[in-house]
Amino acid sequence: MKGTHLGEFQEVVLLVILSLDDNAYGVTIKHEIMEKVNRGISRGALHTALSRLEEKGFISSEQGDANEDRGGRRKRYYTVTNHGIKALHGAKNLRDELWSQIPRLKLYPDYGR
Amino acid sequence: MNKQPSKFFTKLFKRFCNDAFYEELQGDLEERFYLNLENTGANRAKAAYRKEVIKMIRPSVLKSMKTSKIFRLSLFKIHWTLSIRSLKRNKVFSLVTTLGFAAAISISLFLINLIYSGYSVDQQHESLDRIHRIATRAVDNGETKVFASTPFNLKERVVEEVPGFELITHINRTLSISFERNDYPINLNGIYVDENFFKVFNFSIISGNAFDIFKDVNSIIITQEYAKRLFKGQNPIGQMTNGGQVVRAVIESPKNKSHIQFEAIGNIGALDISLQNWDYKARNYLYGRISENVNRKVLDARLTSLSNSIKKEREQGQVNNDFFLQPITALIFKDGVFNEIGSSVGREGLIIFSSLTILLVAMACFNYTNLSLARALQRTKEVGIRKVAGSTPVQIISQFLIETFLFSSLGFLIGLGVYVYYSGQIANLIPFPFLEISDYQIILVFAGFAIITSLIAGIFPALFFSRISPLSLFNKQSSNGRLSLKGLRKLLVGSQVTVSMFCVILLSLVIDQNKSLRNAPTGIQSDQLLIVNSTPETASILIREFEKIPGVSSGTVVSSTPVVDFPSSLSVIKKGMPDSLSTRFIKADENFDNVFQPKLRLGRFFEPQMGEQAYRDIIVSHALLQKMEISENEALGTVLNGKTLDYRIVGVLQQTISANPLIKQNESFMLISSSPQMDYGRLVLKLEGKNLDNTLNQIQAVWEGVFTRGNFQASFFDTELESTYNIMITGIRIITFIGSCIILISILGQLGMALFNAQSRVKEIGIRKVMGAAISSITRLILKSTTNTIALAAIIATPAAYFAFVNVVAPEVRTPLTVTPWLLLKGVLVLTILILGVVISQTWRVATLNPTKSLRNE
């Protein structure tokens, strides 16, 4: 099923974009990943992930207006497409299903003691 | 503190980043940078920025590369076809560029070969980098000179007092032996060596054992070359020389193998004991192999202290010798060394030849560039259409480079041909190593050289064409004056003409000098003189027999042949004079005047001498009288003292008898009366009558009657004289070759300028013709810049060539040419006519073009 698989890092990026709502662009995404997920990545690595996601159609992007504090350089804002939300749900469902199939005892060794 | 992200990394990023992402990504990086600046400080922020840029180097960010497309085979094929087509279409252009490249490349090949050969000698020796020569720095006539040689006695002192040498070998270059072949002596010159010679230097022994010569002083080694020449088919080992030395071994010939040159090798123990002192330095050499782990500088310091202590011990000696080490790699390119053991090009010679060659190559490259640009008007349309059809600049550059490469490889082939044709002659002529080009490595170097030349020459026109905008084709205003660097081109073309003008004038002077040398008075009558081989014991018997033949008028024996041979000198002194005078001399018998017929100003010729006499009679040149301050009245009977003999003047020559005309020589000269047995040199006969064949046959018959074995050899004096000129003729041929290359290239340069001038003015000329201008006035108009250039070149080059001739060429020859204005003008005229001819032939076409054609499209 080429093109629909969601990698772990890609999932994180999608979730972060959703959490940032209107303000999701390179710097904030990177900052958020650093803060919330506690993972330091380079802007280049993030770019690769973003372009991958865009190729798969999970996110869309648009150029913002020229911005004074960036010396006139425009930002690229990212939003998660419906397709992307669907993929997130798919990933979550897959996990939930797997979680539910595991006996509680194995997951919580202290349970019932 | 600078609170900006690194500009260099920003630029770098811009360079490799895909344009579509650059703005966004760089913006992000910069925003992050300013954030970091507040949080962590400038240094950390900058470091983070640099790190981020470096991490951007990833496939998703990088620009997509298109360059690999130019190497596509199909495109290469098309460009190749196009180049060949354009080569065929413009025959004149192709011919001149190819010839230009050929000229430059063939000269460069000689240079490359010279350098290659110079560095490839002596490579066979084991641990070459440790072999050094001890050389001498000494003050001679107020000048500090470097001598390759060292005093004879130095060896012992070095062995005793300078530790650090593994091996030291002593070489003396005075060995001279002769072999009797067919009753005719063949002389070999060589070196005396000690046993270490064969340990330090690796020459391969062809047969015999080299160390045998150290068992017996009367034994020698000869080179393979002479072994073949002397003992065809026989075993050379065990053969005897005239002096009684026995050949013990045959060694390879050192030609092109080593900087040490020899024809034979002897045992240094056989050297005359009188030479073994501190003053004898001229032909004596020390080589040493430094021990491993010993620094050359340390040894140099030890040698310096040795030289100082020797100086102190020998304070009475005037010579101050300082000894130092020279590595033996590429010795022939070392700076001004006197008493060299082999041949030396010297650093100066290398620099002169290299800069001439570089000048020539630069001229050829520039010409190609110039000519290509001159064709720009034709080709802009072609390039424009190609661009409209979608060619990228890189493709156009590659097309033009392929075209240049085609021209230069054609030029390379022609140049290689010229080189191969000439290299045989050159190899015989020059004494330093000159390898044959059988080695394909050298040919590869040559080809690489041609490719580099083509790239240099082709890149500028290629860039120029690649930048043509197709729009400008349809824009009439911008098509003129777009060729920049106009002033620079004029200057370069002008200097080309000046250089070639200089060459033409100098060449014509040298050729005239050569002619005048041949016609210079020699002081003797040289027609119908025959030189016959003989030996000291038989010379006078032979002459008596020869004189009975009706065709022979007279015969004489001389110590050396006048005019042909190199001079020998001795010094004489007159009583009461402070200084002795060095004078050339020939020893001659009383028949000298009958054979050579010199004219006397005063006195008489020699008379037959009987028994021992107090004085030797001499006949002197007028110059000798003047230098010894003897007036003509008191000349006859004056006695001059030599080292061992005294001489009495009996006659004065009308004109001095010259020695070999190629060398500058002393005008002081004397004929010394002598008998054939004492000072045998050569037997010369004066013939008379018309039936020379008959006379020669009779002479041979007489000769064979006297000598039962051996070959009769005879040559005419004029033929021998002619062969001495051959050296000069080959020299002139080389100069002519380089000179004509320079001249050819500059004429091509002129042609390019003329083509460019004419073609860029087609419309102007059309309008002029419509308005009524005559063809001749139009031609004059176009020629104006050429004639101006030539005039300027003549003004600069004529005095330069004159001074070069007077200061460089004239001091080297016996009778320098008196330079007349006509001689100078001749060279100027020749070049002017050549250039104008070439230029007019091109401009004529444009000038005669029908204006209706050139203006039709306006």
XYZ file of C-alpha atoms in Angstrom, chain B residues 92-437:
346
model
C 41.333 29.447 -45.016
C 40.444 29.828 -41.386
C 41.007 26.148 -40.686
C 44.340 26.156 -42.445
C 45.715 29.170 -40.628
C 44.571 28.070 -37.172
C 45.860 24.563 -37.684
C 49.228 25.829 -38.881
C 49.422 28.238 -35.977
C 48.803 25.462 -33.506
C 51.240 23.202 -35.330
C 54.011 25.768 -35.138
C 53.482 26.406 -31.454
C 53.110 22.761 -30.579
C 56.199 21.568 -32.431
C 58.366 24.104 -30.624
C 56.810 23.141 -27.308
C 57.549 19.510 -28.039
C 61.224 20.335 -28.321
C 61.094 22.099 -24.993
C 59.201 19.308 -23.283
C 61.640 16.779 -24.673
C 64.597 18.824 -23.500
C 63.225 19.080 -19.968
C 62.130 15.451 -19.916
C 65.531 14.284 -21.155
C 67.336 16.548 -18.719
C 65.467 15.061 -15.807
C 65.619 11.471 -17.015
C 69.396 11.148 -17.133
C 71.194 9.561 -14.182
C 68.025 7.810 -13.036
C 69.658 4.382 -13.139
C 71.979 5.033 -10.192
C 71.162 3.374 -6.921
C 70.045 5.785 -4.142
C 70.264 8.683 -6.539
C 69.038 11.224 -4.017
C 72.106 10.644 -1.865
C 74.668 11.092 -4.649
C 76.186 14.555 -4.658
C 79.004 16.310 -6.384
C 81.458 18.471 -4.511
C 81.674 21.739 -6.423
C 83.871 24.788 -5.928
C 82.895 28.388 -5.569
C 85.888 30.550 -6.414
C 86.674 34.107 -7.359
C 88.056 34.289 -10.870
C 88.907 37.637 -12.485
C 86.905 39.429 -9.822
C 83.821 37.304 -10.496
C 82.465 34.590 -8.240
C 82.067 31.484 -10.335
C 80.825 28.007 -9.635
C 83.127 25.269 -10.865
C 82.084 21.671 -11.226
C 85.667 20.664 -10.602
C 87.767 20.488 -7.445
C 91.540 20.462 -6.809
C 93.199 17.086 -7.167
C 94.380 16.846 -3.574
C 90.967 17.530 -2.076
C 89.949 13.882 -2.094
C 92.361 12.787 0.614
C 91.331 15.599 2.890
C 87.629 14.921 2.408
C 88.122 11.243 3.148
C 90.093 12.020 6.300
C 88.338 15.073 7.676
C 84.722 15.017 6.488
C 82.776 12.138 7.980
C 79.324 11.429 6.584
C 80.133 10.066 3.148
C 79.414 6.437 2.441
C 81.489 6.421 -0.750
C 83.639 8.990 -2.463
C 84.786 8.648 -6.037
C 87.403 10.620 -7.855
C 87.091 11.334 -11.572
C 89.620 12.973 -13.862
C 88.671 13.941 -17.382
C 92.060 13.877 -19.093
C 92.140 10.360 -20.502
C 93.007 10.360 -24.178
C 93.815 7.196 -26.078
C 93.989 6.266 -29.707
C 93.514 3.115 -31.691
C 95.223 2.415 -34.963
C 92.566 1.356 -37.415
C 93.666 0.863 -40.993
C 96.833 2.853 -40.263
C 94.711 5.749 -39.227
C 94.464 6.863 -35.617
C 91.064 7.151 -33.975
C 91.070 9.169 -30.769
C 88.918 8.514 -27.738
C 88.543 10.894 -24.825
C 87.549 9.622 -21.470
C 87.846 9.705 -17.730
C 90.163 8.236 -15.135
C 88.252 6.829 -12.180
C 88.851 4.993 -8.925
C 87.146 1.805 -7.773
C 84.267 3.571 -6.059
C 83.087 4.947 -9.402
C 81.350 1.702 -10.263
C 79.818 1.509 -6.797
C 78.398 5.035 -6.872
C 77.295 5.055 -10.497
C 75.493 2.178 -12.140
C 76.522 1.802 -15.743
C 75.853 -1.594 -17.163
C 78.894 -3.553 -18.253
C 78.347 -5.184 -21.634
C 81.273 -7.574 -21.480
C 84.376 -8.163 -19.400
C 84.877 -7.087 -15.797
C 85.083 -3.370 -15.024
C 87.176 -3.932 -11.887
C 89.947 -5.529 -13.969
C 91.271 -2.068 -14.807
C 92.291 -1.575 -11.169
C 94.620 -4.561 -11.289
C 96.826 -2.975 -13.916
C 97.243 0.723 -14.683
C 97.650 -0.016 -18.359
C 94.104 -1.135 -18.908
C 90.987 0.626 -20.050
C 87.264 0.227 -20.615
C 85.669 1.477 -23.816
C 82.051 2.271 -24.551
C 79.834 -0.032 -26.532
C 79.450 2.629 -29.214
C 83.206 2.697 -29.866
C 83.592 -1.043 -29.464
C 81.199 -1.462 -32.364
C 82.817 1.236 -34.439
C 86.383 0.062 -33.862
C 86.117 -3.705 -33.728
C 83.264 -4.738 -35.949
C 82.602 -8.411 -35.304
C 85.814 -8.907 -33.312
C 86.072 -9.320 -29.579
C 87.106 -5.929 -28.193
C 88.456 -7.455 -24.963
C 92.231 -7.717 -25.119
C 92.690 -5.221 -27.964
C 95.580 -2.780 -27.579
C 95.703 0.979 -27.974
C 98.603 2.808 -29.584
C 99.848 3.631 -26.105
C 99.831 -0.038 -25.124
C 96.721 -0.036 -22.919
C 94.613 -3.172 -23.023
C 90.828 -3.150 -23.286
C 89.425 -5.054 -20.282
C 85.718 -4.381 -20.547
C 82.983 -2.766 -22.613
C 80.555 -0.403 -20.909
C 77.282 1.123 -22.120
C 77.497 4.527 -23.770
C 76.647 7.372 -21.362
C 74.917 9.404 -24.065
C 71.378 10.239 -22.842
C 72.137 8.172 -19.751
C 74.240 10.364 -17.558
C 75.575 13.875 -17.195
C 79.065 12.345 -17.093
C 80.290 11.891 -20.650
C 83.131 9.594 -21.678
C 84.278 7.373 -24.514
C 86.707 5.377 -22.425
C 87.518 4.803 -18.754
C 90.983 4.351 -17.287
C 92.525 3.719 -13.862
C 93.190 6.964 -12.001
C 96.461 5.436 -10.763
C 97.794 5.932 -14.281
C 97.389 9.688 -14.034
C 100.496 11.813 -14.340
C 101.906 12.453 -10.850
C 102.672 16.079 -11.702
C 98.973 16.815 -11.721
C 98.492 15.663 -8.170
C 98.563 18.991 -6.362
C 96.306 21.736 -5.024
C 96.422 23.980 -8.065
C 95.181 21.509 -10.597
C 91.445 21.901 -10.734
C 90.411 22.133 -14.374
C 89.336 18.563 -15.129
C 89.118 16.956 -11.763
C 85.890 15.948 -10.016
C 84.719 14.480 -6.720
C 81.417 12.701 -6.278
C 80.149 11.234 -3.062
C 77.271 9.217 -1.754
C 76.102 10.594 1.571
C 75.461 8.062 4.309
C 71.859 7.452 5.196
C 70.441 9.708 7.921
C 73.091 12.358 7.307
C 71.779 15.797 6.494
C 73.219 17.541 3.458
C 73.396 20.831 5.369
C 75.566 19.291 8.054
C 77.973 18.030 5.393
C 77.951 21.409 3.681
C 78.969 23.009 6.973
C 81.773 20.463 7.397
C 82.978 21.176 3.871
C 82.949 24.910 4.564
C 85.118 24.470 7.638
C 87.439 22.232 5.605
C 87.723 24.920 2.922
C 88.536 27.485 5.610
C 91.292 25.408 7.131
C 92.745 24.722 3.662
C 92.684 28.447 2.947
C 94.620 29.124 6.150
C 97.252 26.473 5.392
C 97.758 27.791 1.890
C 97.705 31.500 2.512
C 100.206 32.101 -0.240
C 97.742 30.722 -2.808
C 95.632 33.398 -4.434
C 92.684 31.154 -5.130
C 89.929 31.082 -2.537
C 88.070 27.841 -2.984
C 84.832 27.173 -1.128
C 83.521 23.643 -1.448
C 79.863 22.695 -1.328
C 77.535 19.878 -2.354
C 75.368 19.718 -5.444
C 72.704 17.026 -5.844
C 73.174 15.355 -9.205
C 69.548 15.231 -10.342
C 68.899 17.516 -13.322
C 72.472 18.815 -13.186
C 72.320 20.073 -16.745
C 69.849 22.758 -15.726
C 71.988 24.053 -12.875
C 73.183 27.597 -12.811
C 76.377 28.719 -14.615
C 78.803 25.939 -13.794
C 82.298 26.076 -15.276
C 84.470 23.075 -16.140
C 81.347 20.955 -16.463
C 82.006 17.226 -16.822
C 79.416 16.770 -19.539
C 77.228 19.271 -21.267
C 75.151 21.900 -19.609
C 72.136 23.836 -20.777
C 72.252 26.046 -17.724
C 69.358 27.672 -15.993
C 69.691 30.718 -18.242
C 69.382 28.679 -21.427
C 66.400 26.834 -20.045
C 64.691 30.073 -19.065
C 65.357 31.716 -22.440
C 64.114 28.736 -24.396
C 61.096 28.247 -22.129
C 60.030 31.856 -22.248
C 60.405 31.908 -26.045
C 58.239 28.823 -26.231
C 55.641 30.174 -23.836
C 55.560 33.393 -25.832
C 54.995 31.392 -28.978
C 52.249 29.244 -27.473
C 50.590 32.307 -26.002
C 50.719 33.980 -29.398
C 49.158 30.949 -31.067
C 46.404 30.675 -28.454
C 45.676 34.346 -28.656
C 45.522 34.126 -32.424
C 43.029 31.343 -32.330
C 40.900 33.313 -29.909
C 41.212 36.397 -32.041
C 40.359 34.630 -35.277
C 37.375 32.873 -33.716
C 36.029 36.135 -32.434
C 36.605 37.708 -35.816
C 34.270 35.089 -37.209
C 31.673 35.963 -34.621
C 29.643 37.963 -37.094
C 29.144 34.897 -39.241
C 28.417 32.610 -36.399
C 26.155 34.655 -34.144
C 23.217 33.635 -36.324
C 24.104 29.965 -36.092
C 24.447 30.155 -32.315
C 21.298 32.261 -31.987
C 19.212 29.735 -33.885
C 20.663 26.925 -31.854
C 19.724 28.752 -28.680
C 16.211 29.445 -29.874
C 15.954 25.741 -30.610
C 16.802 25.062 -26.974
C 20.556 24.640 -26.559
C 21.861 25.457 -23.104
C 24.996 27.593 -22.700
C 26.888 24.538 -21.500
C 26.085 22.716 -24.717
C 27.271 25.625 -26.807
C 30.485 25.882 -24.807
C 31.084 22.185 -25.310
C 30.485 22.505 -29.043
C 33.078 25.234 -29.398
C 35.552 23.429 -27.202
C 35.178 20.334 -29.368
C 35.837 22.473 -32.409
C 38.951 23.940 -30.814
C 40.048 20.492 -29.826
C 39.674 19.347 -33.430
C 41.889 22.172 -34.656
C 44.479 21.657 -31.980
C 44.669 17.916 -32.499
C 45.156 18.457 -36.227
C 47.800 21.019 -35.297
C 49.271 18.510 -32.884
C 49.572 15.875 -35.600
C 51.294 18.299 -37.972
C 53.461 19.620 -35.134
C 54.418 16.087 -34.162
C 55.328 15.376 -37.789
C 57.554 18.449 -37.962
C 59.076 17.509 -34.633
C 59.827 13.939 -35.669
C 61.340 15.163 -38.939
C 63.607 17.653 -37.188
C 64.383 15.776 -33.985
C 66.946 13.491 -35.612
C 68.946 16.482 -36.761
C 68.579 18.223 -33.438
C 69.628 15.169 -31.474
C 72.863 15.000 -33.469
C 73.488 18.681 -33.130
C 73.032 19.345 -29.462
C 75.490 17.858 -26.993
C 72.985 17.469 -24.147
C 70.625 14.536 -23.788
C 67.801 14.388 -26.274
C 65.725 11.234 -26.206
C 64.075 9.700 -29.205
C 60.330 9.694 -28.821
